[in-house]
Every structure is written in structure tokens, then in C-alpha cells.
Short mmCIF file of C-alpha atoms and ligand atoms in Angstrom, two decimals:
data_model
loop_
_atom_site.label_atom_id
_atom_site.label_comp_id
_atom_site.label_asym_id
_atom_site.label_seq_id
_atom_site.Cartn_x
_atom_site.Cartn_y
_atom_site.Cartn_z
CA UNK A 10 7.14 -8.75 6.67
CA UNK A 11 4.94 -11.53 8.87
CA UNK A 12 5.73 -14.91 10.29
CA UNK A 13 4.09 -17.01 7.84
CA UNK A 14 4.87 -14.95 4.22
CA UNK A 15 3.81 -17.68 1.27
CA UNK A 16 6.00 -19.79 -0.45
CA UNK A 17 5.58 -18.26 -3.68
CA UNK A 18 8.00 -18.22 -6.14
CA UNK A 19 6.50 -16.01 -9.46
CA UNK A 20 7.44 -18.88 -11.89
CA UNK A 21 4.72 -20.43 -9.85
CA UNK A 22 2.90 -17.39 -11.76
CA UNK A 23 3.73 -18.47 -14.53
CA UNK A 24 6.48 -16.02 -15.11
CA UNK A 25 9.73 -17.04 -16.81
CA UNK A 26 12.88 -16.11 -19.03
CA UNK A 27 11.32 -14.81 -21.52
CA UNK A 28 9.15 -12.13 -19.37
CA UNK A 29 12.63 -11.33 -17.65
CA UNK A 30 14.54 -10.91 -20.60
CA UNK A 31 11.85 -8.23 -21.49
CA UNK A 32 11.82 -6.36 -18.71
CA UNK A 33 15.42 -5.79 -18.01
CA UNK A 34 15.08 -4.38 -22.10
CA UNK A 35 12.83 -1.92 -20.90
CA UNK A 36 14.20 -0.79 -18.72
CA UNK A 37 12.02 -1.47 -15.52
CA UNK A 38 14.46 -3.91 -13.50
CA UNK A 39 13.78 -1.40 -11.01
CA UNK A 40 10.56 -2.35 -10.25
CA UNK A 41 9.06 -5.77 -9.29
CA UNK A 42 6.80 -7.78 -11.90
CA UNK A 43 2.71 -8.88 -10.96
CA UNK A 44 0.49 -10.78 -12.68
CA UNK A 45 -2.79 -9.74 -13.34
CA UNK A 46 -5.39 -12.67 -12.04
CA UNK A 47 -9.04 -10.11 -12.67
CA UNK A 48 -10.48 -7.99 -13.90
CA UNK A 49 -13.07 -4.76 -12.86
CA UNK A 50 -13.88 -1.64 -13.67
CA UNK A 51 -11.60 0.43 -13.69
CA UNK A 52 -9.38 -1.88 -11.86
CA UNK A 53 -7.31 -5.21 -11.59
CA UNK A 54 -6.28 -7.96 -9.58
CA UNK A 55 -2.63 -8.13 -9.51
CA UNK A 56 -0.52 -11.12 -7.45
CA UNK A 57 3.24 -11.82 -7.68
CA UNK A 58 5.17 -14.26 -4.58
CA UNK A 59 5.58 -10.49 -2.07
CA UNK A 60 1.07 -10.99 -2.37
CA UNK A 61 -1.62 -9.93 -3.55
CA UNK A 62 -3.02 -5.57 -4.56
CA UNK A 63 -5.46 -3.77 -6.52
CA UNK A 64 -4.12 -1.64 -9.21
CA UNK A 65 -4.74 0.75 -11.14
CA UNK A 66 -2.82 1.78 -14.11
CA UNK A 67 -0.93 4.88 -14.30
CA UNK A 68 -3.00 8.21 -15.63
CA UNK A 69 -0.46 8.33 -17.58
CA UNK A 70 -0.23 5.10 -19.24
CA UNK A 71 -4.24 5.43 -19.88
CA UNK A 72 -3.45 8.38 -22.01
CA UNK A 73 -0.82 6.51 -24.02
CA UNK A 74 -2.96 4.27 -25.02
CA UNK A 75 -4.12 3.60 -28.07
CA UNK A 76 -6.36 1.03 -28.27
CA UNK A 77 -7.92 -1.16 -26.17
CA UNK A 78 -4.69 -3.75 -26.64
CA UNK A 79 -2.75 -1.17 -24.95
CA UNK A 80 -5.25 -1.73 -22.09
CA UNK A 81 -3.97 -5.09 -19.23
CA UNK A 82 -5.66 -8.01 -19.20
CA UNK A 83 -6.24 -11.14 -17.37
CA UNK A 84 -2.61 -12.63 -18.24
CA UNK A 85 -0.40 -10.10 -18.71
CA UNK A 86 3.00 -9.27 -16.57
CA UNK A 87 2.87 -6.29 -15.74
CA UNK A 88 5.59 -4.54 -13.83
CA UNK A 89 3.72 -2.14 -10.20
CA UNK A 90 4.92 -0.05 -7.21
CA UNK A 91 3.86 -1.19 -4.27
CA UNK A 92 1.37 1.12 -1.98
CA UNK A 93 1.18 -0.86 1.17
CA UNK A 94 -1.74 -1.98 1.62
CA UNK A 95 -2.68 -4.32 -1.09
CA UNK A 96 -2.79 -1.65 -3.31
CA UNK A 97 -0.87 -1.51 -5.83
CA UNK A 98 0.18 1.23 -9.39
CA UNK A 99 0.20 -0.94 -13.13
CA UNK A 100 3.32 0.94 -14.61
CA UNK A 101 3.81 -1.27 -18.10
CA UNK A 102 2.03 -4.52 -20.03
CA UNK A 103 4.92 -6.38 -20.37
CA UNK A 104 5.10 -7.81 -24.71
CA UNK A 105 2.54 -10.52 -24.60
CA UNK A 106 3.48 -14.23 -25.06
CA UNK A 107 0.06 -15.37 -26.80
CA UNK A 108 -3.22 -13.43 -26.43
CA UNK A 109 -6.85 -15.12 -27.41
CA UNK A 110 -8.96 -12.32 -28.67
CA UNK A 111 -12.12 -11.22 -30.42
CA UNK A 112 -14.20 -8.59 -32.41
CA UNK A 113 -16.61 -7.29 -30.19
CA UNK A 114 -19.85 -7.73 -32.55
CA UNK A 115 -21.37 -4.58 -33.70
CA UNK A 116 -18.03 -2.50 -32.94
CA UNK A 117 -15.67 -2.03 -34.10
CA UNK A 118 -13.95 -3.31 -30.91
CA UNK A 119 -11.34 -6.01 -29.69
CA UNK A 120 -11.84 -7.57 -26.71
CA UNK A 121 -8.77 -9.34 -24.95
CA UNK A 122 -10.74 -12.80 -23.35
CA UNK A 123 -6.94 -13.66 -22.14
CA UNK A 124 -3.22 -13.01 -22.56
CA UNK A 125 0.03 -15.88 -21.64
CA UNK A 126 -1.86 -18.72 -22.45
CA UNK A 127 -0.59 -21.83 -23.29
CA UNK A 128 -3.17 -24.38 -23.98
CA UNK A 129 -6.88 -22.80 -24.91
CA UNK A 130 -9.89 -25.13 -23.98
CA UNK A 131 -12.70 -25.40 -26.52
CA UNK A 132 -15.41 -26.37 -23.63
CA UNK A 133 -18.97 -28.16 -24.86
CA UNK A 134 -21.49 -30.04 -24.10
CA UNK A 135 -22.95 -32.39 -25.41
CA UNK A 136 -25.90 -31.79 -24.53
CA UNK A 137 -27.98 -27.75 -25.57
CA UNK A 138 -26.56 -26.52 -29.12
CA UNK A 139 -24.00 -29.10 -29.82
CA UNK A 140 -22.18 -28.12 -33.39
CA UNK A 141 -19.11 -29.19 -34.34
CA UNK A 142 -18.79 -25.88 -36.06
CA UNK A 143 -18.66 -24.29 -33.37
CA UNK A 144 -15.27 -25.47 -32.67
CA UNK A 145 -13.78 -25.19 -35.56
CA UNK A 146 -14.92 -21.15 -34.89
CA UNK A 147 -13.15 -21.34 -30.93
CA UNK A 148 -9.71 -22.79 -33.04
CA UNK A 149 -9.70 -20.41 -35.59
CA UNK A 150 -8.73 -17.99 -32.53
CA UNK A 151 -6.85 -19.88 -30.44
CA UNK A 152 -4.64 -20.40 -33.24
CA UNK A 153 -4.67 -16.82 -33.88
CA UNK A 154 -2.55 -15.63 -31.06
CA UNK A 155 -0.96 -18.77 -31.38
CA UNK A 156 -2.39 -21.29 -29.17
CA UNK A 157 -2.98 -25.05 -29.23
CA UNK A 158 -6.80 -25.83 -28.37
CA UNK A 159 -7.96 -29.21 -27.40
CA UNK A 160 -11.58 -30.17 -26.72
CA UNK A 161 -12.44 -30.54 -23.10
CA UNK A 162 -16.46 -32.49 -23.79
CA UNK A 163 -18.58 -32.36 -20.89
CA UNK A 164 -21.86 -33.60 -19.48
CA UNK A 165 -20.52 -36.92 -21.01
CA UNK A 166 -23.31 -38.68 -17.96
CA UNK A 167 -26.01 -36.54 -19.87
CA UNK A 168 -25.75 -39.29 -23.22
CA UNK A 169 -25.57 -42.86 -24.19
CA UNK A 170 -22.03 -45.05 -24.50
CA UNK A 171 -23.04 -45.61 -28.03
CA UNK A 172 -24.02 -41.88 -28.86
CA UNK A 173 -20.62 -41.02 -27.14
CA UNK A 174 -18.49 -42.63 -28.98
CA UNK A 175 -20.48 -40.98 -32.32
CA UNK A 176 -19.46 -38.20 -31.19
CA UNK A 177 -16.37 -38.83 -29.99
CA UNK A 178 -15.50 -40.40 -33.95
CA UNK A 179 -17.31 -37.26 -35.24
CA UNK A 180 -14.16 -35.60 -33.71
CA UNK A 181 -12.36 -37.81 -34.88
CA UNK A 182 -12.88 -37.49 -38.70
CA UNK A 183 -13.32 -33.59 -38.35
CA UNK A 184 -10.01 -32.71 -36.49
CA UNK A 185 -7.95 -35.04 -36.25
CA UNK A 186 -5.79 -35.60 -33.97
CA UNK A 187 -6.78 -32.64 -31.75
CA UNK A 188 -6.23 -33.24 -28.24
CA UNK A 189 -10.17 -34.85 -26.52
CA UNK A 190 -10.99 -35.09 -23.22
CA UNK A 191 -14.22 -36.38 -22.08
CA UNK A 192 -15.22 -36.08 -18.77
CA UNK A 193 -18.40 -35.42 -16.20
CA UNK A 194 -18.10 -32.83 -13.14
CA UNK A 195 -21.13 -35.37 -11.76
CA UNK A 196 -19.33 -38.98 -12.58
CA UNK A 197 -16.32 -37.53 -12.37
CA UNK A 198 -15.56 -39.60 -15.74
CA UNK A 199 -12.19 -37.80 -16.80
CA UNK A 200 -11.42 -35.16 -14.44
CA UNK A 201 -8.30 -37.55 -13.35
CA UNK A 202 -6.69 -37.13 -16.78
CA UNK A 203 -7.83 -33.55 -17.45
CA UNK A 204 -5.80 -32.71 -13.69
CA UNK A 205 -3.00 -35.48 -15.57
CA UNK A 206 -2.92 -33.17 -18.90
CA UNK A 207 -2.68 -29.97 -16.87
CA UNK A 208 1.08 -28.66 -16.61
CA UNK A 209 2.59 -26.86 -13.12
CA UNK A 210 3.50 -23.13 -14.14
CA UNK A 211 1.06 -23.56 -17.73
CA UNK A 212 -1.28 -22.03 -17.96
CA UNK A 213 -5.18 -22.58 -19.80
CA UNK A 214 -7.95 -20.61 -21.16
CA UNK A 215 -11.21 -22.17 -20.77
CA UNK A 216 -13.95 -20.87 -23.63
CA UNK A 217 -17.43 -22.04 -24.62
CA UNK A 218 -20.82 -21.22 -24.51
CA UNK A 219 -22.52 -20.35 -21.74
CA UNK A 220 -23.39 -23.88 -19.52
CA UNK A 221 -20.96 -25.87 -20.91
CA UNK A 222 -20.18 -26.07 -17.19
CA UNK A 223 -16.49 -24.29 -17.51
CA UNK A 224 -16.75 -22.89 -14.20
CA UNK A 225 -17.77 -25.79 -12.46
CA UNK A 226 -15.40 -28.18 -14.49
CA UNK A 227 -13.00 -25.57 -12.46
CA UNK A 228 -14.09 -25.93 -9.05
CA UNK A 229 -13.44 -29.62 -9.70
CA UNK A 230 -9.92 -29.18 -10.58
CA UNK A 231 -9.04 -25.90 -7.58
CA UNK A 232 -11.02 -29.04 -5.03
CA UNK A 233 -13.46 -26.78 -3.95
CA UNK A 234 -16.45 -24.71 -4.58
CA UNK A 235 -14.47 -21.36 -5.64
CA UNK A 236 -16.42 -20.22 -8.09
CA UNK A 237 -20.24 -19.61 -8.32
CA UNK A 238 -22.11 -21.96 -10.86
CA UNK A 239 -25.79 -22.16 -12.29
CA UNK A 240 -27.59 -23.60 -9.34
CA UNK A 241 -29.13 -26.87 -11.97
CA UNK A 242 -33.14 -26.15 -10.19
CA UNK A 243 -32.87 -22.51 -11.80
CA UNK A 244 -34.74 -23.37 -15.21
CA UNK A 245 -35.40 -20.05 -14.81
CA UNK A 246 -32.64 -18.69 -15.81
CA UNK A 247 -31.63 -20.18 -18.59
CA UNK A 248 -29.86 -17.73 -20.94
CA UNK A 249 -28.25 -16.44 -18.54
CA UNK A 250 -24.68 -16.15 -17.49
CA UNK A 251 -23.66 -17.31 -14.77
CA UNK A 252 -19.38 -16.32 -14.60
CA UNK A 253 -19.88 -12.18 -15.31
CA UNK A 254 -16.05 -11.46 -15.31
CA UNK A 255 -12.59 -13.46 -16.56
CA UNK A 256 -10.10 -14.57 -12.96
CA UNK A 257 -7.08 -16.63 -13.05
CA UNK A 258 -7.15 -19.45 -10.08
CA UNK A 259 -4.12 -21.80 -8.98
CA UNK A 260 -3.94 -25.17 -8.59
CA UNK A 261 -2.24 -27.64 -6.36
CA UNK A 262 -0.59 -29.50 -8.82
CA UNK A 263 0.81 -25.58 -10.19
CA UNK A 264 -1.80 -25.70 -13.52
CA UNK A 265 -2.67 -22.16 -13.32
CA UNK A 266 -6.37 -22.33 -15.23
CA UNK A 267 -8.31 -18.47 -16.38
CA UNK A 268 -12.07 -18.56 -16.12
CA UNK A 269 -14.40 -16.75 -18.74
CA UNK A 270 -18.52 -16.28 -18.90
CA UNK A 271 -19.52 -17.31 -21.67
CA UNK A 272 -19.38 -16.47 -25.14
CA UNK A 273 -22.93 -15.59 -26.87
CA UNK A 274 -21.48 -15.36 -29.98
CA UNK A 275 -18.54 -15.76 -31.27
CA UNK A 276 -16.70 -13.59 -33.24
CA UNK A 277 -14.32 -13.95 -36.00
CA UNK A 278 -11.61 -10.88 -35.16
CA UNK A 279 -8.62 -10.69 -37.70
CA UNK A 280 -8.78 -14.18 -37.28
CA UNK A 281 -7.70 -15.20 -40.78
CA UNK A 282 -4.77 -16.66 -40.68
CA UNK A 283 -6.13 -18.48 -37.50
CA UNK A 284 -8.84 -19.71 -40.06
CA UNK A 285 -5.77 -20.56 -42.21
CA UNK A 286 -4.66 -22.77 -40.43
CA UNK A 287 -7.89 -24.16 -38.35
CA UNK A 288 -8.68 -25.19 -42.65
CA UNK A 289 -4.51 -26.49 -43.18
CA UNK A 290 -6.31 -28.99 -45.41
CA UNK A 291 -7.72 -26.54 -47.36
CA UNK A 292 -4.89 -24.04 -47.71
CA UNK A 293 -2.94 -27.47 -49.02
CA UNK A 294 -5.54 -28.15 -51.82
CA UNK A 295 -5.50 -23.60 -53.07
CA UNK A 296 -1.95 -24.30 -53.87
CA UNK A 297 -3.00 -26.00 -56.66
CA UNK A 298 -6.04 -23.48 -57.54
CA UNK A 299 -5.18 -22.69 -61.62
CA UNK A 300 -5.56 -18.79 -60.15
CA UNK A 301 -3.55 -17.53 -57.31
CA UNK A 302 -6.66 -15.68 -56.32
CA UNK A 303 -9.28 -18.34 -56.51
CA UNK A 304 -11.85 -18.38 -53.61
CA UNK A 305 -13.30 -21.53 -54.39
CA UNK A 306 -15.95 -20.53 -54.29
CA UNK A 307 -16.74 -21.49 -58.85
CA UNK A 308 -13.25 -21.31 -60.66
CA UNK A 309 -12.99 -23.51 -63.13
CA UNK A 310 -9.30 -25.95 -62.26
CA UNK A 311 -10.23 -25.09 -58.57
CA UNK A 312 -8.02 -28.32 -56.43
CA UNK A 313 -10.56 -26.99 -53.09
CA UNK A 314 -13.95 -27.42 -55.01
CA UNK A 315 -12.67 -30.89 -57.20
CA UNK A 316 -12.49 -32.26 -53.73
CA UNK A 317 -15.52 -31.86 -52.24
CA UNK A 318 -16.84 -33.81 -55.77
CA UNK A 319 -14.64 -36.46 -55.06
CA UNK A 320 -15.07 -36.36 -51.61
CA UNK A 321 -11.65 -35.44 -50.63
CA UNK A 322 -13.15 -32.88 -48.34
CA UNK A 323 -15.70 -32.87 -46.28
CA UNK A 324 -18.75 -30.14 -47.37
CA UNK A 325 -19.56 -29.97 -44.03
CA UNK A 326 -15.68 -28.46 -43.24
CA UNK A 327 -15.96 -26.78 -46.86
CA UNK A 328 -18.95 -25.15 -46.04
CA UNK A 329 -17.78 -23.46 -42.05
CA UNK A 330 -14.25 -22.60 -43.75
CA UNK A 331 -15.83 -20.81 -46.76
CA UNK A 332 -18.53 -19.02 -44.26
CA UNK A 333 -15.69 -18.30 -41.70
CA UNK A 334 -13.88 -16.75 -43.72
CA UNK A 335 -17.00 -14.49 -45.48
CA UNK A 336 -16.82 -12.74 -41.79
CA UNK A 337 -13.12 -13.03 -40.92
CA UNK A 338 -13.07 -10.73 -43.80
CA UNK A 339 -16.17 -8.21 -43.57
CA UNK A 340 -14.67 -7.41 -40.49
CA UNK A 341 -11.24 -7.21 -41.54
CA UNK A 342 -12.40 -4.67 -43.93
CA UNK A 343 -11.38 -0.89 -43.45
CA UNK A 344 -14.15 1.33 -41.68
CA UNK A 345 -14.76 3.39 -44.77
CA UNK A 346 -15.27 0.08 -46.80
CA UNK A 347 -18.07 -0.63 -44.03
CA UNK A 348 -19.53 2.34 -43.79
CA UNK A 349 -19.73 2.73 -47.11
CA UNK A 350 -21.52 -1.04 -47.11
CA UNK A 351 -23.74 0.04 -43.88
CA UNK A 352 -25.51 3.49 -45.82
CA UNK A 353 -26.47 1.45 -48.69
CA UNK A 354 -27.86 -1.23 -46.54
CA UNK A 355 -29.33 1.29 -44.92
CA UNK A 356 -30.60 3.05 -47.84
CA UNK A 357 -32.20 -0.96 -48.62
CA UNK A 358 -33.89 -1.02 -46.32
CA UNK A 359 -35.17 2.74 -46.25
CA UNK A 360 -36.75 1.59 -50.40
CA UNK A 361 -37.89 -1.52 -48.99
CA UNK A 362 -40.40 0.06 -46.82
CA UNK A 363 -41.20 2.67 -48.97
CA UNK A 364 -41.78 0.18 -51.19
CA UNK A 365 -44.59 -1.51 -48.43
CA UNK A 366 -45.43 1.68 -47.34
CA UNK A 367 -47.15 1.58 -51.27
CA UNK A 368 -48.44 -1.40 -50.43
CA UNK A 369 -49.96 -1.35 -48.03
CA UNK A 370 -47.09 -1.91 -44.90
CA UNK A 371 -48.15 -0.08 -42.45
CA UNK A 372 -47.13 -1.92 -39.21
CA UNK A 373 -43.05 -2.63 -41.09
N1 GTP B 419 -25.08 -33.00 -16.19
C1 GTP B 419 -24.63 -32.28 -15.73
N2 GTP B 419 -24.05 -31.10 -15.55
C2 GTP B 419 -23.17 -30.77 -15.37
C3 GTP B 419 -22.60 -30.52 -15.71
N3 GTP B 419 -20.86 -29.80 -15.55
C4 GTP B 419 -21.07 -29.11 -15.19
N4 GTP B 419 -23.29 -28.92 -15.25
C5 GTP B 419 -24.16 -28.18 -14.94
O1 GTP B 419 -24.03 -27.65 -16.37
C6 GTP B 419 -24.44 -26.14 -15.50
C7 GTP B 419 -23.57 -25.47 -15.97
O2 GTP B 419 -22.88 -24.78 -15.49
P1 GTP B 419 -21.50 -23.36 -15.48
O3 GTP B 419 -20.54 -23.77 -14.03
O4 GTP B 419 -22.30 -22.86 -14.36
O5 GTP B 419 -21.12 -22.79 -16.53
P2 GTP B 419 -20.38 -22.17 -17.44
O6 GTP B 419 -20.04 -23.00 -18.96
O7 GTP B 419 -19.59 -21.75 -16.07
O8 GTP B 419 -21.48 -21.34 -17.95
P3 GTP B 419 -21.03 -19.53 -17.65
O9 GTP B 419 -20.43 -18.94 -16.26
O10 GTP B 419 -23.20 -18.84 -17.87
O11 GTP B 419 -20.19 -19.04 -18.82
C8 GTP B 419 -24.73 -26.20 -14.02
O12 GTP B 419 -26.33 -26.28 -13.36
C9 GTP B 419 -23.54 -27.96 -13.28
O13 GTP B 419 -24.45 -28.21 -12.59
C10 GTP B 419 -21.43 -32.54 -15.87
O14 GTP B 419 -21.06 -32.65 -16.84
N5 GTP B 419 -22.79 -33.38 -15.48
MG1 MG B 420 -18.60 -19.61 -15.38
ZN1 ZN B 421 -10.16 -22.50 -55.19
#
């Protein structure tokens, strides 16, 4: 060991009794553990008290993997063998405490965003296509993974005090006592509060659309420009993602943060449970519906519809609930059902095309 050995303890990286007890149960006591801090195409960067390694999974592990969820992801604790020269082999992923995942649109594949996360920061900027509904989508993903969500409203330098106040009260009306942190990386407002919010040894995941300022915020937390952010002058680059990979950073105050590429659309994955959590209010009302399988769309004796009518339930919230539920149910449909739906849709398109042709729309 060199004299400049860092003084990092494994607990500083987020390790706890939870993982340790599984490690012994799985008979992995003889192997060192490390945390996955970045994911590349066919390799991972892992870190423990002895340093960082470029790591690959064993062929056996790859062979045994049934789905994407069996592969390591950023945030995971893995057992490794140190191969020297900062290389390692990953044997096993220790059971996860929490997981943020989403369904890739169009594909029946799960994408793991990050694991073993304590708090999901849902970052939204007040410019661009600010939307209250989007918060709910992110909350559902967080709740589904057993993770507490919190809102960071960024770029508050771009609006007036009055406009900001009205945004805050909209958020409070809709989401009640959600933790809300207002920030600007330009004026540095709110950054001290954000730092104070982040606790030692806890892991925070930054989620949100591209360009809301996730990487800029993390750079401020780190105290230097560790991550590349979008250049303000490159207007032509709009819509392009600046961050392309997921990566974990360790803050001086002991907090751990994960930066993510912006999400173009927030898929609902299998977040049905998460949705009901987000919409607790609706779930509680639904218990009083006349029919147990009430869909709260047209049924007589529906308590949810009654609550909208009387103004006890926010209509925007209900509409968002309905569309998210539909989406999640679609994703949860079996592969067979999906294929049937696709086939039906294909038929429908074909018939429509034939008809249009007959009426002379040749370029359809
Ligand atoms: N006015 C203002 N601009 C900001 C603020 N924070 C970030 N920006 C700018 O917003 C742009 C996007 O910031 P990024 O940090 O790259 O955004 P991101 O969320 O990491 O984006 P992706 O990596 O693409 O997901 C950059 O031009 C930043 O300089 C802020 O508080 N106020
Ligand atoms: Mg970024
Ligand atoms: Zn109902």
C-alpha cells in the first residue's frame, strides 16, 4: 500500500449493515465489495475503500442473467476480485435496497436508472415546458422503487418573485407537503439549503428533463466544474442531451449524488403501485366506490367522480391519474395481449390506407 492511501471508509460510500448481512448470507464474506459508480458500454467503474477499478462481470454471471435487472447498475454494491492494476471482476450484485427503473418506450425492456437511492430529486426548471403533471410521473417512478421524492425547482433567476410565488402555491396545492427546494446556479440562491438537505452517507439521484440544470447543480455541490454542462450560447444544440451516462459523485459533506441524462419522456414502467401511492387521495376515495372494480370513469356510485363534481378533488390531478393509469396498464399487459393489440392496430392502419388509396390519397 502506498503512503497516500485515502482515508475513505466503505460506509462513506453508502455501505451499511443492510448489505453486509446479505453479503455474509450469500457466502461472499471472502470477497471485497465495491460500489458501481459509473456504467459504460461493456464495463463498470467501481469504488471501495482501496480505490477505483474498471470492472467487468464474469462470463458465468452474464450467462445466468435472465433480464436487465440481473446486471449491475449505478448504485449497486457488488462483490469483486481485485485483479491488480485497477482492474476487477464483478461476481455478484448484492440485493438492492431500492431501485429506480423505467420502461424503455416501444421495447419491453426495463432500464435501471440507479439503485440503492435514498432520495430522488425531481429537477424541473421554470423555463421550457414546465409541467405539474410531469412531477407526478417522476413521483410514481420513485414511489414504485421505494424512494422518497423531493422537488428541486431550478433557474428561479429567470422569473419574477410573483410568478415564483404562484408556482410555489400551485405545487403546494397539488402535492401538499412535498419537500421543495428552490435554486439558481446563476445567483446561487438555494444552494446552501440544498447542501444542507443532503445527508452524510445517503445517496441522491437527480432526475428530470434535459436542460433543467441537473449537472449544473451537481457541479455547484461538488464545488468545481466536474461535469460538462450545456453551453448557454449553443442554441443550435437545443434538445440534445449534454449528459449521456450515469455517474456517481461524492460530496465533501459526505453526501452521494447520481447524475443522469435527461429523460425525453417519462415512461411508467410497472409503476402501478407507485401511481396509487402518488394519488393516495384518489385511492382513499376509491375505497368508498360502490363497485370494487370501479374504474372511476362512468360508474354510478363512484366516489372519485363525486369528489371532482363537488370540488373536493382537483380535476387536473384526476386527469393525470387516469392517463398514467392507462399507460401503466398498457405496459403491464402481457406480451401476448400486446402483440394482439399491435396486430389489430396494424390491420386498422392497413384498412385505412386501402380506403385512402381508393379515394385517391396516393401519398399516404
Ligand atoms: N438561468 C439559469 N440557467 C441555468 C441554471 N442552471 C443551469 N442553467 C443552464 O441550463 C443549461 C442546461 O444545464 P445542464 O446542467 O447541462 O442541464 P442537465 O439537466 O444536466 O441536462 P442533460 O445533461 O442534457 O440532461 C446550461 O446552459 C446551464 O448553464 C440556473 O439556475 N439559471
Ligand atoms: Mg447533465
Ligand atoms: Zn370509482
